[in-house]
Short mmCIF file of N, CA and C in Angstrom, two decimals:
data_model
loop_
_atom_site.label_atom_id
_atom_site.label_comp_id
_atom_site.label_asym_id
_atom_site.label_seq_id
_atom_site.Cartn_x
_atom_site.Cartn_y
_atom_site.Cartn_z
N MET H 1 28.80 -33.05 11.07
CA MET H 1 27.84 -32.04 10.86
C MET H 1 26.34 -32.89 10.55
N ASP H 2 25.41 -32.30 10.98
CA ASP H 2 23.99 -32.90 11.04
C ASP H 2 23.19 -32.62 9.71
N THR H 3 23.29 -33.20 8.92
CA THR H 3 22.67 -32.94 7.46
C THR H 3 20.97 -33.09 7.44
N SER H 4 20.70 -33.80 8.34
CA SER H 4 19.02 -34.15 8.19
C SER H 4 18.49 -32.87 8.23
N THR H 5 18.75 -31.61 9.28
CA THR H 5 18.27 -30.54 9.01
C THR H 5 18.16 -29.64 7.84
N VAL H 6 19.40 -29.90 7.03
CA VAL H 6 19.47 -29.32 5.74
C VAL H 6 18.71 -30.08 4.79
N GLU H 7 18.34 -31.56 4.81
CA GLU H 7 17.82 -31.99 4.00
C GLU H 7 16.56 -31.84 4.17
N GLY H 8 15.97 -31.67 5.58
CA GLY H 8 14.57 -31.65 6.13
C GLY H 8 14.04 -30.20 5.36
N ASN H 9 14.93 -29.13 5.19
CA ASN H 9 14.37 -28.01 4.72
C ASN H 9 14.28 -27.86 3.50
N SER H 10 14.93 -28.92 2.49
CA SER H 10 15.04 -28.69 1.12
C SER H 10 13.98 -29.55 0.86
N GLY H 11 13.26 -30.43 1.71
CA GLY H 11 12.32 -31.18 1.40
C GLY H 11 11.06 -30.68 2.06
N ALA H 12 10.81 -29.40 2.03
CA ALA H 12 9.62 -28.84 2.29
C ALA H 12 8.45 -29.00 1.50
N HIS H 13 7.18 -29.23 2.21
CA HIS H 13 6.14 -29.25 1.18
C HIS H 13 5.98 -27.97 0.20
N PRO H 14 5.71 -28.08 -1.13
CA PRO H 14 5.43 -27.14 -1.94
C PRO H 14 4.46 -26.28 -1.49
N ASN H 15 3.46 -26.62 -0.95
CA ASN H 15 2.43 -25.65 -0.34
C ASN H 15 2.84 -24.53 0.40
N GLU H 16 3.79 -25.24 1.52
CA GLU H 16 4.57 -24.35 2.42
C GLU H 16 5.40 -23.26 1.57
N ILE H 17 5.82 -23.61 0.82
CA ILE H 17 6.60 -22.61 0.13
C ILE H 17 5.74 -21.50 -0.67
N ASP H 18 4.93 -22.22 -1.12
CA ASP H 18 4.10 -21.02 -2.01
C ASP H 18 3.41 -20.35 -0.95
N ARG H 19 2.98 -20.47 0.26
CA ARG H 19 2.21 -19.87 1.25
C ARG H 19 3.31 -18.42 1.88
N GLN H 20 4.59 -18.88 1.93
CA GLN H 20 5.25 -18.06 2.76
C GLN H 20 5.57 -16.74 2.11
N PRO H 21 5.61 -16.54 0.92
CA PRO H 21 6.01 -15.01 0.43
C PRO H 21 4.58 -14.03 0.67
N ILE H 22 3.44 -14.67 0.87
CA ILE H 22 2.24 -13.75 0.87
C ILE H 22 2.38 -13.22 2.23
N PRO H 23 2.68 -14.13 3.33
CA PRO H 23 2.60 -13.40 4.85
C PRO H 23 3.66 -12.35 4.69
N ARG H 24 4.82 -12.79 4.17
CA ARG H 24 5.92 -11.85 4.21
C ARG H 24 5.66 -10.39 3.74
N ALA H 25 5.07 -10.46 2.69
CA ALA H 25 4.54 -9.27 1.48
C ALA H 25 3.78 -8.59 2.52
N GLU H 26 2.49 -9.26 3.30
CA GLU H 26 1.63 -8.47 4.12
C GLU H 26 2.44 -7.72 5.32
N ASP H 27 3.44 -8.46 5.96
CA ASP H 27 4.22 -7.90 7.00
C ASP H 27 5.04 -6.63 6.49
N GLU H 28 5.64 -7.00 5.29
CA GLU H 28 6.39 -5.70 4.98
C GLU H 28 5.47 -4.66 4.44
N GLN H 29 4.34 -4.81 4.32
CA GLN H 29 3.54 -3.76 3.74
C GLN H 29 2.80 -3.14 5.05
N LEU H 30 2.46 -4.06 6.18
CA LEU H 30 2.05 -3.30 7.69
C LEU H 30 3.39 -2.58 8.12
N GLN H 31 4.66 -2.97 8.08
CA GLN H 31 5.79 -2.25 8.63
C GLN H 31 5.97 -1.01 7.92
N TYR H 32 6.05 -1.09 6.41
CA TYR H 32 6.00 0.11 5.55
C TYR H 32 5.03 1.37 6.29
N LYS H 33 3.50 0.69 6.47
CA LYS H 33 2.69 1.71 7.00
C LYS H 33 3.04 2.07 8.26
N ILE H 34 3.63 1.46 9.02
CA ILE H 34 3.91 1.61 10.46
C ILE H 34 4.90 2.62 10.33
N GLN H 35 6.19 2.44 9.68
CA GLN H 35 6.96 3.44 9.29
C GLN H 35 6.79 4.77 8.84
N LEU H 36 6.29 4.63 7.85
CA LEU H 36 5.42 6.04 7.14
C LEU H 36 4.36 6.79 8.05
N LEU H 37 3.67 6.22 9.20
CA LEU H 37 2.84 6.72 10.32
C LEU H 37 3.78 7.36 11.18
N LEU H 38 4.92 6.62 11.53
CA LEU H 38 5.95 7.25 12.70
C LEU H 38 6.61 8.44 12.07
N HIS H 39 7.07 8.34 10.58
CA HIS H 39 7.83 9.42 10.13
C HIS H 39 6.94 10.66 9.97
N ILE H 40 5.72 10.56 9.61
CA ILE H 40 4.65 11.75 9.57
C ILE H 40 4.58 12.17 11.08
N ASN H 41 4.43 11.34 11.89
CA ASN H 41 4.35 11.92 13.35
C ASN H 41 5.41 12.55 13.79
N SER H 42 6.78 12.01 13.58
CA SER H 42 7.97 12.76 13.97
C SER H 42 8.01 14.20 13.20
N ILE H 43 7.42 14.43 12.13
CA ILE H 43 7.60 15.86 11.56
C ILE H 43 6.47 16.49 12.19
N LEU H 44 5.43 16.08 12.28
CA LEU H 44 4.20 16.68 13.04
C LEU H 44 4.82 17.29 14.31
N LEU H 45 5.35 16.21 15.22
CA LEU H 45 5.83 16.66 16.42
C LEU H 45 6.71 17.76 16.53
N ALA H 46 7.70 17.54 15.57
CA ALA H 46 8.93 18.51 15.30
C ALA H 46 8.28 19.96 14.90
N ARG H 47 7.28 20.21 14.05
CA ARG H 47 6.63 21.49 13.86
C ARG H 47 5.92 21.91 15.05
N VAL H 48 5.29 21.03 15.94
CA VAL H 48 4.80 21.72 17.50
C VAL H 48 5.87 22.21 18.23
N ILE H 49 6.96 21.53 18.13
CA ILE H 49 7.94 21.90 19.15
C ILE H 49 8.62 23.43 18.27
N GLN H 50 8.73 23.41 16.99
CA GLN H 50 9.39 24.71 16.54
C GLN H 50 8.38 25.75 17.01
N MET H 51 7.00 25.42 16.73
CA MET H 51 6.01 26.77 17.11
C MET H 51 6.42 26.91 18.31
N ALA H 52 6.44 26.08 19.51
CA ALA H 52 6.86 26.37 20.96
C ALA H 52 8.19 27.31 20.97
N ASN H 53 9.05 26.86 20.42
CA ASN H 53 10.45 27.44 20.26
C ASN H 53 10.63 28.82 19.71
N SER H 54 9.99 28.98 18.64
CA SER H 54 9.93 30.15 17.99
C SER H 54 9.27 31.41 18.92
N ALA H 55 8.08 30.90 19.71
CA ALA H 55 7.52 31.70 20.49
C ALA H 55 8.32 32.19 21.84
N GLY H 56 9.19 31.23 22.21
CA GLY H 56 10.12 31.45 23.15
C GLY H 56 11.21 32.36 22.74
N SER H 57 11.50 32.41 21.84
CA SER H 57 12.77 32.85 21.12
C SER H 57 12.40 34.49 20.88
N ASP H 58 11.33 35.16 20.99
CA ASP H 58 10.80 36.39 20.42
C ASP H 58 11.08 37.25 21.44
N GLY H 59 11.78 37.08 22.45
CA GLY H 59 12.23 37.84 23.42
C GLY H 59 11.32 38.20 24.73
N ASN H 60 10.26 37.76 24.29
CA ASN H 60 9.12 37.95 25.35
C ASN H 60 9.19 36.96 26.79
N GLY H 61 10.20 35.87 26.16
CA GLY H 61 10.13 34.86 27.55
C GLY H 61 9.05 34.12 27.73
N ASN H 62 8.05 34.19 26.87
CA ASN H 62 6.81 33.37 27.00
C ASN H 62 7.00 32.03 26.57
N ALA H 63 6.51 30.95 27.63
CA ALA H 63 6.72 29.63 27.29
C ALA H 63 5.44 29.34 26.54
N GLY H 64 5.56 28.31 25.69
CA GLY H 64 4.39 27.77 24.90
C GLY H 64 4.21 28.13 23.55
N ILE H 65 3.11 27.91 23.08
CA ILE H 65 2.97 28.31 21.82
C ILE H 65 1.88 29.44 21.40
N PRO H 66 2.31 30.44 20.60
CA PRO H 66 1.39 31.43 20.70
C PRO H 66 0.03 31.19 20.30
N GLU H 67 -1.13 32.13 20.69
CA GLU H 67 -2.37 31.89 20.75
C GLU H 67 -2.89 31.65 19.66
N GLN H 68 -2.26 32.70 18.43
CA GLN H 68 -2.57 32.45 17.01
C GLN H 68 -2.13 31.19 16.23
N LEU H 69 -1.33 30.32 16.91
CA LEU H 69 -0.81 29.11 16.46
C LEU H 69 -1.37 27.74 17.20
N GLN H 70 -2.15 28.21 18.13
CA GLN H 70 -2.55 26.94 19.10
C GLN H 70 -3.52 26.13 18.13
N PRO H 71 -4.45 26.74 17.24
CA PRO H 71 -5.28 25.81 16.71
C PRO H 71 -4.55 24.79 15.70
N LEU H 72 -3.46 25.44 14.88
CA LEU H 72 -2.85 24.60 13.92
C LEU H 72 -2.15 23.51 15.04
N ALA H 73 -1.66 24.01 16.34
CA ALA H 73 -0.77 22.94 17.07
C ALA H 73 -1.69 21.72 17.12
N SER H 74 -2.99 22.42 17.58
CA SER H 74 -3.92 21.33 17.90
C SER H 74 -4.31 20.18 16.81
N GLN H 75 -4.41 20.81 15.60
CA GLN H 75 -4.43 20.12 14.19
C GLN H 75 -3.59 19.07 14.35
N TYR H 76 -2.14 19.33 14.65
CA TYR H 76 -1.21 18.59 14.40
C TYR H 76 -1.28 17.58 15.48
N LEU H 77 -1.29 17.98 16.33
CA LEU H 77 -1.50 16.93 17.76
C LEU H 77 -2.62 15.76 17.54
N LYS H 78 -3.72 16.27 16.91
CA LYS H 78 -4.58 15.36 16.68
C LYS H 78 -4.57 14.24 15.55
N ARG H 79 -3.63 14.56 14.51
CA ARG H 79 -3.09 13.73 13.50
C ARG H 79 -1.88 12.98 14.52
N VAL H 80 -1.32 13.19 15.05
CA VAL H 80 -0.32 12.33 15.89
C VAL H 80 -1.20 11.28 16.43
N HIS H 81 -2.37 11.75 17.39
CA HIS H 81 -3.08 10.79 18.14
C HIS H 81 -3.83 9.78 16.97
N THR H 82 -4.27 10.12 15.93
CA THR H 82 -4.87 9.52 15.11
C THR H 82 -4.05 8.45 14.37
N ASN H 83 -2.80 8.82 14.35
CA ASN H 83 -1.98 8.04 13.59
C ASN H 83 -1.57 7.03 14.55
N LEU H 84 -1.24 7.19 15.90
CA LEU H 84 -0.77 6.20 16.83
C LEU H 84 -1.85 5.28 17.08
N GLN H 85 -3.10 5.68 17.13
CA GLN H 85 -4.41 4.60 17.15
C GLN H 85 -4.34 3.86 15.95
N CYS H 86 -3.83 4.11 14.67
CA CYS H 86 -4.23 3.04 13.59
C CYS H 86 -3.04 2.49 13.80
N ILE H 87 -1.73 2.69 14.40
CA ILE H 87 -0.39 1.99 14.56
C ILE H 87 -1.03 0.82 15.71
N SER H 88 -1.69 1.17 16.55
CA SER H 88 -1.96 0.14 17.82
C SER H 88 -2.95 -0.62 16.90
N GLN H 89 -3.90 -0.41 15.99
CA GLN H 89 -4.81 -1.31 15.45
C GLN H 89 -3.90 -2.28 14.50
N ILE H 90 -3.00 -1.79 13.83
CA ILE H 90 -2.21 -2.69 13.07
C ILE H 90 -1.90 -3.75 13.81
N ASN H 91 -1.16 -3.42 15.09
CA ASN H 91 -0.09 -4.09 16.05
C ASN H 91 -1.25 -5.00 16.48
N GLN H 92 -2.25 -4.71 16.79
CA GLN H 92 -3.47 -5.65 17.15
C GLN H 92 -3.90 -6.80 16.39
N GLY H 93 -3.46 -6.59 14.95
CA GLY H 93 -3.69 -7.50 13.94
C GLY H 93 -5.24 -7.06 13.14
N ALA H 94 -5.60 -5.95 13.43
CA ALA H 94 -6.95 -5.51 12.54
C ALA H 94 -6.38 -5.36 11.05
N LYS H 95 -7.38 -5.63 10.43
CA LYS H 95 -6.84 -5.36 8.65
C LYS H 95 -7.70 -4.33 8.18
N ASN H 96 -6.99 -3.80 7.32
CA ASN H 96 -7.28 -2.83 6.29
C ASN H 96 -7.97 -1.48 7.31
N VAL H 97 -7.10 -1.21 8.10
CA VAL H 97 -7.40 0.06 9.05
C VAL H 97 -6.82 1.21 8.57
N LYS H 98 -7.11 2.26 8.73
CA LYS H 98 -6.27 3.81 8.08
C LYS H 98 -6.52 4.66 9.01
N PRO H 99 -5.66 5.48 9.32
CA PRO H 99 -5.85 6.92 9.89
C PRO H 99 -7.05 7.41 9.72
N LEU H 100 -7.85 7.96 10.77
CA LEU H 100 -8.93 8.79 11.12
C LEU H 100 -8.94 10.17 9.69
N ILE H 101 -7.61 10.62 10.02
CA ILE H 101 -7.45 11.90 9.29
C ILE H 101 -6.27 11.62 8.11
N LEU H 102 -6.78 11.88 7.09
CA LEU H 102 -6.01 11.35 5.81
C LEU H 102 -5.57 12.81 5.22
N ASP H 103 -6.22 13.80 5.39
CA ASP H 103 -5.85 15.09 4.39
C ASP H 103 -4.61 15.74 5.36
N PRO H 104 -3.72 16.27 4.60
CA PRO H 104 -2.78 16.99 5.49
C PRO H 104 -3.11 18.04 5.99
N PRO H 105 -2.45 18.59 7.17
CA PRO H 105 -2.73 19.69 7.74
C PRO H 105 -2.51 20.89 7.38
N GLN H 106 -3.04 22.04 7.88
CA GLN H 106 -2.86 23.32 7.31
C GLN H 106 -1.25 23.70 7.43
N LEU H 107 -0.57 24.18 6.37
CA LEU H 107 0.85 24.17 6.66
C LEU H 107 1.25 25.76 6.84
N LEU H 108 2.30 25.68 7.51
CA LEU H 108 3.00 27.16 7.75
C LEU H 108 3.72 27.86 6.39
N VAL H 109 4.20 26.98 5.52
CA VAL H 109 4.82 27.44 4.51
C VAL H 109 4.08 28.10 3.23
N GLN H 110 4.72 29.13 2.61
CA GLN H 110 3.72 29.59 1.67
C GLN H 110 3.40 28.89 0.35
N GLN H 111 4.31 27.57 0.31
CA GLN H 111 4.21 27.13 -1.02
C GLN H 111 4.11 25.24 -0.61
N PRO H 112 2.82 25.14 -0.26
CA PRO H 112 2.37 23.86 0.26
C PRO H 112 2.88 22.53 -0.90
N ALA H 113 2.95 22.72 -1.92
CA ALA H 113 3.25 21.68 -3.25
C ALA H 113 5.00 21.33 -2.64
N GLN H 114 5.88 22.44 -2.19
CA GLN H 114 6.89 21.77 -1.98
C GLN H 114 7.25 21.50 -0.30
N ASP H 115 6.27 21.33 0.48
CA ASP H 115 6.27 20.82 1.51
C ASP H 115 6.32 19.23 1.77
N ILE H 116 7.35 18.81 2.65
CA ILE H 116 7.46 17.15 2.69
C ILE H 116 6.06 16.84 3.26
N LEU H 117 5.62 17.29 4.25
CA LEU H 117 4.63 16.82 4.96
C LEU H 117 3.30 16.69 4.05
N ALA H 118 3.06 17.39 3.26
CA ALA H 118 1.98 17.25 2.16
C ALA H 118 2.22 16.37 1.33
N LYS H 119 3.34 15.88 0.77
CA LYS H 119 3.92 14.67 -0.09
C LYS H 119 3.64 13.61 0.67
N LEU H 120 4.21 13.29 2.21
CA LEU H 120 4.07 12.40 2.91
C LEU H 120 2.71 11.88 3.11
N TYR H 121 1.58 13.22 3.25
CA TYR H 121 0.11 12.68 3.06
C TYR H 121 -0.17 12.11 2.27
N LEU H 122 0.20 12.70 0.85
CA LEU H 122 -0.34 12.07 -0.22
C LEU H 122 0.22 10.42 -0.30
N LEU H 123 1.31 10.32 -0.28
CA LEU H 123 1.89 8.96 -0.21
C LEU H 123 1.07 8.09 0.92
N MET H 124 0.86 8.63 1.92
CA MET H 124 -0.23 7.79 3.28
C MET H 124 -1.30 7.35 2.60
N THR H 125 -2.01 8.36 2.04
CA THR H 125 -3.22 8.13 1.41
C THR H 125 -3.45 7.08 0.38
N ARG H 126 -2.30 7.05 -0.56
CA ARG H 126 -2.37 6.21 -1.40
C ARG H 126 -1.92 4.86 -1.12
N VAL H 127 -1.00 4.55 -0.24
CA VAL H 127 -0.74 3.55 0.31
C VAL H 127 -1.92 2.84 1.11
N PHE H 128 -2.65 3.47 1.94
CA PHE H 128 -3.76 2.97 2.51
C PHE H 128 -4.95 2.59 1.79
N GLU H 129 -5.05 3.24 0.56
CA GLU H 129 -5.89 2.91 -0.53
C GLU H 129 -5.29 1.33 -1.51
N ILE H 130 -4.16 1.40 -1.59
CA ILE H 130 -3.93 0.31 -2.42
C ILE H 130 -3.92 -0.98 -1.62
N TRP H 131 -2.91 -0.70 -0.21
CA TRP H 131 -2.66 -1.88 0.39
C TRP H 131 -3.87 -2.08 1.41
#
């Protein structure tokens, strides 16, 4: 067994040990931001798909999103796009970037306070303000 590698690790410079948690914490924060944005995007896309599917299930046989829901679907897709841009900037090493649209989209449900998307947008706003 080669003990030189074990001893070499235990004899690391104190400055190296002190510096390691900071990048790890930053990496964890960036990963959390990315995961949050991806989760929000998956909900936004699921709702657009739900709008399209509900239009096709009304018996008319029309594919696509009903005309009255198209502006809402467009809002959702714009948010997906800006979130993906933010993820790209984070992955390219940009610091202190945030999505261009931080307010939640108009919701289909009657009680927005109970909607998960509104809560996730609030969380996203706080996370990007603090970190």
